[in-house]
CSV table of C-alpha atoms in Angstrom, one decimal:
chain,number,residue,atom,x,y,z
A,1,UNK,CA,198.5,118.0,-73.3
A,2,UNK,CA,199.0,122.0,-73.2
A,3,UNK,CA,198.7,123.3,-69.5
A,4,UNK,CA,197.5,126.6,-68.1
A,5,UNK,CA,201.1,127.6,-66.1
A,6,UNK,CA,201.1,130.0,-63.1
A,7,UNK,CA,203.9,131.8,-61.7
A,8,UNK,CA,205.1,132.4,-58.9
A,9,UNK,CA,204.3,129.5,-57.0
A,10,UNK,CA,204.2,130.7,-54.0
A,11,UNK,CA,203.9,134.7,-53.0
A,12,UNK,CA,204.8,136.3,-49.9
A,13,UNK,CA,204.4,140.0,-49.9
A,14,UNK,CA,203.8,142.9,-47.0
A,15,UNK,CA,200.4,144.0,-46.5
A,16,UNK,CA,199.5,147.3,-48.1
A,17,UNK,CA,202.1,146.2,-51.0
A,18,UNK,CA,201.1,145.5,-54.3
A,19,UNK,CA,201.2,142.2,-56.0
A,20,UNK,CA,200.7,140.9,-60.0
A,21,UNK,CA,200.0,137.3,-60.6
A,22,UNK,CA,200.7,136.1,-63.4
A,23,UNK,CA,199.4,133.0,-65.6
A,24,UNK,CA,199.8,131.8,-69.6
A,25,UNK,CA,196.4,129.9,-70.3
A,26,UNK,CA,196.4,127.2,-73.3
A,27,UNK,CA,197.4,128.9,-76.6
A,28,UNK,CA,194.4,128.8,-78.2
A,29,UNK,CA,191.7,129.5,-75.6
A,30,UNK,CA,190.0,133.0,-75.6
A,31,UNK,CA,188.1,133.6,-71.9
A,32,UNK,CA,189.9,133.5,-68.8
A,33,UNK,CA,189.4,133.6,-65.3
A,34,UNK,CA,190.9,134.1,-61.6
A,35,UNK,CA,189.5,132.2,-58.8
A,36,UNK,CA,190.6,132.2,-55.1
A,37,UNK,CA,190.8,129.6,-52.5
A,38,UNK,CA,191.4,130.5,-49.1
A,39,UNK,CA,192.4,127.7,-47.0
A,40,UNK,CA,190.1,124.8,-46.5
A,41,UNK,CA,187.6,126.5,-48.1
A,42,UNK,CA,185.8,126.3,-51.5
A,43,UNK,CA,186.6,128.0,-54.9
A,44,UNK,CA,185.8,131.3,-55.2
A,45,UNK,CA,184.6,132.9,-58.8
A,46,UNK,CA,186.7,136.0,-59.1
A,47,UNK,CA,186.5,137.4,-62.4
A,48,UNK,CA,186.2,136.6,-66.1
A,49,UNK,CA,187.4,137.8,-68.8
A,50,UNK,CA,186.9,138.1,-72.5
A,51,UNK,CA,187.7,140.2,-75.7
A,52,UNK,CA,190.1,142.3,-73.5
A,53,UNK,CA,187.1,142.9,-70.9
A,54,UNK,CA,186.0,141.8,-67.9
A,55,UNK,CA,182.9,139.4,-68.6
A,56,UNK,CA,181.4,139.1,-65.1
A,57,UNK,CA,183.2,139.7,-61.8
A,58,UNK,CA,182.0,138.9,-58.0
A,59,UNK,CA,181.4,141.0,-55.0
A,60,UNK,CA,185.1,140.0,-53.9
A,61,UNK,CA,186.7,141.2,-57.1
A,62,UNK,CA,186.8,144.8,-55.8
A,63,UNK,CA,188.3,148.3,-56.8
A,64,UNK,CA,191.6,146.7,-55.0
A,65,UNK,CA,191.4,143.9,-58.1
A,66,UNK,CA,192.5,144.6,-61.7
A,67,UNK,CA,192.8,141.9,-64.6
A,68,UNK,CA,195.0,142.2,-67.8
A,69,UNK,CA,196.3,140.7,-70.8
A,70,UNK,CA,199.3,142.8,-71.4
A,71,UNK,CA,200.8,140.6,-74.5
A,72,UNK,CA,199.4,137.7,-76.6
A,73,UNK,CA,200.0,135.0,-74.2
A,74,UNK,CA,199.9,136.6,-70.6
A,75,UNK,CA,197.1,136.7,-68.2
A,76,UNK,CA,197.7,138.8,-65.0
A,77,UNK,CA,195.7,139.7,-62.0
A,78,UNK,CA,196.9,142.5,-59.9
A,79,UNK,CA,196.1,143.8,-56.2
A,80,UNK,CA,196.8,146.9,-55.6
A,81,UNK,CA,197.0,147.1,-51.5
A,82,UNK,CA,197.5,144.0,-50.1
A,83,UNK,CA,195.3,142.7,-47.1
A,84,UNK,CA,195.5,139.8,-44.8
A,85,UNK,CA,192.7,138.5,-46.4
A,86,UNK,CA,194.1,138.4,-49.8
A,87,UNK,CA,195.8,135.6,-47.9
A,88,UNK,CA,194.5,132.1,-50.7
A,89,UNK,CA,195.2,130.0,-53.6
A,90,UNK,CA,195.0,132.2,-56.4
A,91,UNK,CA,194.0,129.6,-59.7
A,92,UNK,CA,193.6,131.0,-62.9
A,93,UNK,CA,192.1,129.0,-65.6
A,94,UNK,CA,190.9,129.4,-69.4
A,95,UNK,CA,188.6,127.7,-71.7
A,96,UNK,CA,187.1,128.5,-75.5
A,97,UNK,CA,184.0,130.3,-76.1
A,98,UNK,CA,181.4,127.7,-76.3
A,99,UNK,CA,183.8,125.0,-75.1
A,100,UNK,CA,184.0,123.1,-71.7
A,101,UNK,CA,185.3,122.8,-69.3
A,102,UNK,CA,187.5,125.3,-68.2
A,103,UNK,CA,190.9,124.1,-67.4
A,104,UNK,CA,192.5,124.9,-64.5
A,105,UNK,CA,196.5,126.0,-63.6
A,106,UNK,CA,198.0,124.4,-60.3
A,107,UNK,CA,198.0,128.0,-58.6
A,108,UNK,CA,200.2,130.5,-57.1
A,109,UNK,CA,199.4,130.4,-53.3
A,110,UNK,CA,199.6,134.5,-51.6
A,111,UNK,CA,200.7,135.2,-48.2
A,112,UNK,CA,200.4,138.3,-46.7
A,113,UNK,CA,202.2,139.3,-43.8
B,1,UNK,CA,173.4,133.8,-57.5
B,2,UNK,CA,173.6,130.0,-57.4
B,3,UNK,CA,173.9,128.3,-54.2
B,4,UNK,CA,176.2,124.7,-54.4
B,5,UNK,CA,176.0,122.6,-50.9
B,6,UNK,CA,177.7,119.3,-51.0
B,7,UNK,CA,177.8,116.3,-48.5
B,8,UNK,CA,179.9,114.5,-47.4
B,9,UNK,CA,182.9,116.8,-46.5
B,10,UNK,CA,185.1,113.5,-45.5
B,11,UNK,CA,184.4,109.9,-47.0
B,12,UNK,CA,186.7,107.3,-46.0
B,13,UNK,CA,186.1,104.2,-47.7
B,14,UNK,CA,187.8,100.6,-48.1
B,15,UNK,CA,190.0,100.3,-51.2
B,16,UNK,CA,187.8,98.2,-53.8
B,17,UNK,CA,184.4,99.7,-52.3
B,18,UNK,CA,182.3,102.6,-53.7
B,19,UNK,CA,182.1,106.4,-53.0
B,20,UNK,CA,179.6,108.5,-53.9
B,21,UNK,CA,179.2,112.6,-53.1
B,22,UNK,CA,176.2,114.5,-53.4
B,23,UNK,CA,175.3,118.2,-54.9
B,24,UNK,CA,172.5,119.8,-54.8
B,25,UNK,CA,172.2,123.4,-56.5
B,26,UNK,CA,169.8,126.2,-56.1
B,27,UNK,CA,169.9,128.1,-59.7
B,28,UNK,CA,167.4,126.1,-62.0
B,29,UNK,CA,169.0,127.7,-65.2
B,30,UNK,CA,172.2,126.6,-64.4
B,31,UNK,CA,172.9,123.9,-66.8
B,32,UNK,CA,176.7,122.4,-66.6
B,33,UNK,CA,178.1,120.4,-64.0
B,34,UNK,CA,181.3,119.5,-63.7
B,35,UNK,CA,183.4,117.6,-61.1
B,36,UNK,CA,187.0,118.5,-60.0
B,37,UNK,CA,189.9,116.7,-58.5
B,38,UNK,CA,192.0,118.1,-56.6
B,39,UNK,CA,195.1,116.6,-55.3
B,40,UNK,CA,197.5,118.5,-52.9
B,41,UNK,CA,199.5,121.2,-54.1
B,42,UNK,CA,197.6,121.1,-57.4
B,43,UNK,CA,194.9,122.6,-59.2
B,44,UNK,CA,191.3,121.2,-59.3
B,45,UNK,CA,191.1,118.8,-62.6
B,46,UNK,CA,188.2,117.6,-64.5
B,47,UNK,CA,187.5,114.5,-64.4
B,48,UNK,CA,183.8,113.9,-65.8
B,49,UNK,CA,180.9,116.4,-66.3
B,50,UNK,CA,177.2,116.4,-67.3
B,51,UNK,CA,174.9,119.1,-68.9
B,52,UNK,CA,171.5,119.5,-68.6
B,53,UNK,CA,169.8,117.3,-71.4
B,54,UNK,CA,171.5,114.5,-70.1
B,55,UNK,CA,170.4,112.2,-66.7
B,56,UNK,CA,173.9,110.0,-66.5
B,57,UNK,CA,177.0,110.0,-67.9
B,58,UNK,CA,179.8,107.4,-67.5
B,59,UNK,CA,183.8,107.0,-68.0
B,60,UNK,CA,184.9,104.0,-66.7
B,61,UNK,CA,184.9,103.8,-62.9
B,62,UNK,CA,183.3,107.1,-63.0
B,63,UNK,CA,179.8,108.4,-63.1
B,64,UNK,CA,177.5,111.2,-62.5
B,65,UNK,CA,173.8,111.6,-62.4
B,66,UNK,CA,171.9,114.3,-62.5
B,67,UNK,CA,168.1,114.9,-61.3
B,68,UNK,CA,166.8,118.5,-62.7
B,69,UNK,CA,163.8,118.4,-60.9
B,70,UNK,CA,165.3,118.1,-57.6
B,71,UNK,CA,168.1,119.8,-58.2
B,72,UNK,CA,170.9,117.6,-57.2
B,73,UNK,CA,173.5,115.5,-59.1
B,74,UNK,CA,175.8,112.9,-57.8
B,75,UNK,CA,179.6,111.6,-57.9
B,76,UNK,CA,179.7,107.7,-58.1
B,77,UNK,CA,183.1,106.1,-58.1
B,78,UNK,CA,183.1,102.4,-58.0
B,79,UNK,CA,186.1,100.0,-57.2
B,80,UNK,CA,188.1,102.8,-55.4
B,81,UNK,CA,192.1,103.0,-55.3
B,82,UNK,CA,194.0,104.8,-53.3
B,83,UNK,CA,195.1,107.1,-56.3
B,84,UNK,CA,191.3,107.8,-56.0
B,85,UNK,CA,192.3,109.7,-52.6
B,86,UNK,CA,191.8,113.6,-53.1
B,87,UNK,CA,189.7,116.7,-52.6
B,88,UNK,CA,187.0,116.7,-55.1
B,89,UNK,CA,184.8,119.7,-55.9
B,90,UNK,CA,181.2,119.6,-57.9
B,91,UNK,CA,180.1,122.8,-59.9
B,92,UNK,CA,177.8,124.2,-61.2
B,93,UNK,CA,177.3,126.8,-63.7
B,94,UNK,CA,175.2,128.3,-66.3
B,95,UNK,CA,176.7,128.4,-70.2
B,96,UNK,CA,174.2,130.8,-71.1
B,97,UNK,CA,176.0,133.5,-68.9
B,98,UNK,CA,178.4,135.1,-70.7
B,99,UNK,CA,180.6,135.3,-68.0
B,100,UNK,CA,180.3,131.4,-68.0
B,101,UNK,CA,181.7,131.6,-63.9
B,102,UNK,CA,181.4,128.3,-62.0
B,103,UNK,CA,180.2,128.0,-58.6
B,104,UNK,CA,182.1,125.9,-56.6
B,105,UNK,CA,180.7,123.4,-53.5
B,106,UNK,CA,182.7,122.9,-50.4
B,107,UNK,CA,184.8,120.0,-51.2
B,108,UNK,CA,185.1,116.4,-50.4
B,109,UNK,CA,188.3,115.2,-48.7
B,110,UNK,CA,188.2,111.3,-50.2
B,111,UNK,CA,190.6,108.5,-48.6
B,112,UNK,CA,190.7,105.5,-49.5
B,113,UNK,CA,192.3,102.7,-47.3
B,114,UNK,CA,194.3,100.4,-48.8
């Protein structure tokens, strides 16, 4: 069954330092999201994103937060200065328009130092 | 913005017995509700969801119901296994939206006892 893949795993990076996140959702899915997850707490809407625009964002997703879809299979979510409390689970998941549920990648957990 | 609560945050039960979590929502358009496992070191993971038009929807040892009026729907697992032990997460969103974002609830950490 195709998989929405994350990389890296597992992110440690300086605050004030820049980070991309990266994620391939299923091949033939079209709207894509980023949600957080800090620890022991619930899943946090970030952003979506469709057509090569942002759909709907939160109040978290910030002028510190960027989204892209640089190539035909990449989905990547950027902070530019890092803070301790980017500290979370970063998932990303994708689903097609009209089509549930969204499907959901295993994560890339951020620490920042 | 919708508002998910959801009860219990723990629910230990006997392997073999029943479990059943509880949602209520606060956004009357919202109309999708899907339920999430997630396992450690994973991502959450559908495993059964209802819309709107419907009041009940079973898979096996799995069901959800759902009451529009009082704004609540409801995780019912029957004849639990210990592969049944994980976080799961109800949610709640509207399809209309065309950002089509999911709000989450706070999780229920599920053992079951062999």
């Amino acid at each position: 069954e195709p998989e929405v893949t994350q990389t890296p795993s597992h992110q440690v990076t300086q605050m004030g330092q820049e980070v991309i996140l990266r994620c391939v959702p299923i091949s033939n899915h079209l709207y894509f999201y980023w949600y957080r997850q800090i620890l022991g707490q619930k899943v946090e809407f970030l952003v979506s994103f469709y057509n090569n625009e942002i759909s709907e964002k939160s109040e978290i997703f910030d002028d510190q937060f960027s989204v892209e879809r640089p190539d035909g299979s990449n989905f990547t979510l950027k902070i530019r200065s890092t803070k301790l409390e980017d500290s979370a689970m970063y998932f990303c998941a994708s689903n097609t328009p009209g089509r549930q549920p969204q499907h959901f990648g295993d994560g890339t957990r951020l620490s920042i130092l | 913005g919708e508002n998910v609560e959801q009860h219990p945050s723990t629910l230990s039960v006997q392997e073999g017995d029943s479990a059943v979590i509880k949602c209520t929502y606060s956004d009357s358009a919202s109309n999708y509700f899907p339920w999430y496992k997630q396992e450690l070191g994973k991502g959450p993971q559908l495993i059964i969801d209802i819309r709107s038009n419907v009041g009940e929807k079973k898979d096996q040892r799995i069901a959800v119901t759902l009451n529009k009026t009082a704004k609540h729907f409801s995780l019912h697992i029957t004849e639990t296994q210990p592969e049944d032990s994980a976080v799961y997460f109800c949610a709640a969103s509207n399809l209309r939206n065309t950002g089509n974002q999911f709000y989450f609830g706070t999780g229920t950490s599920l053992t079951v006892i062999p």
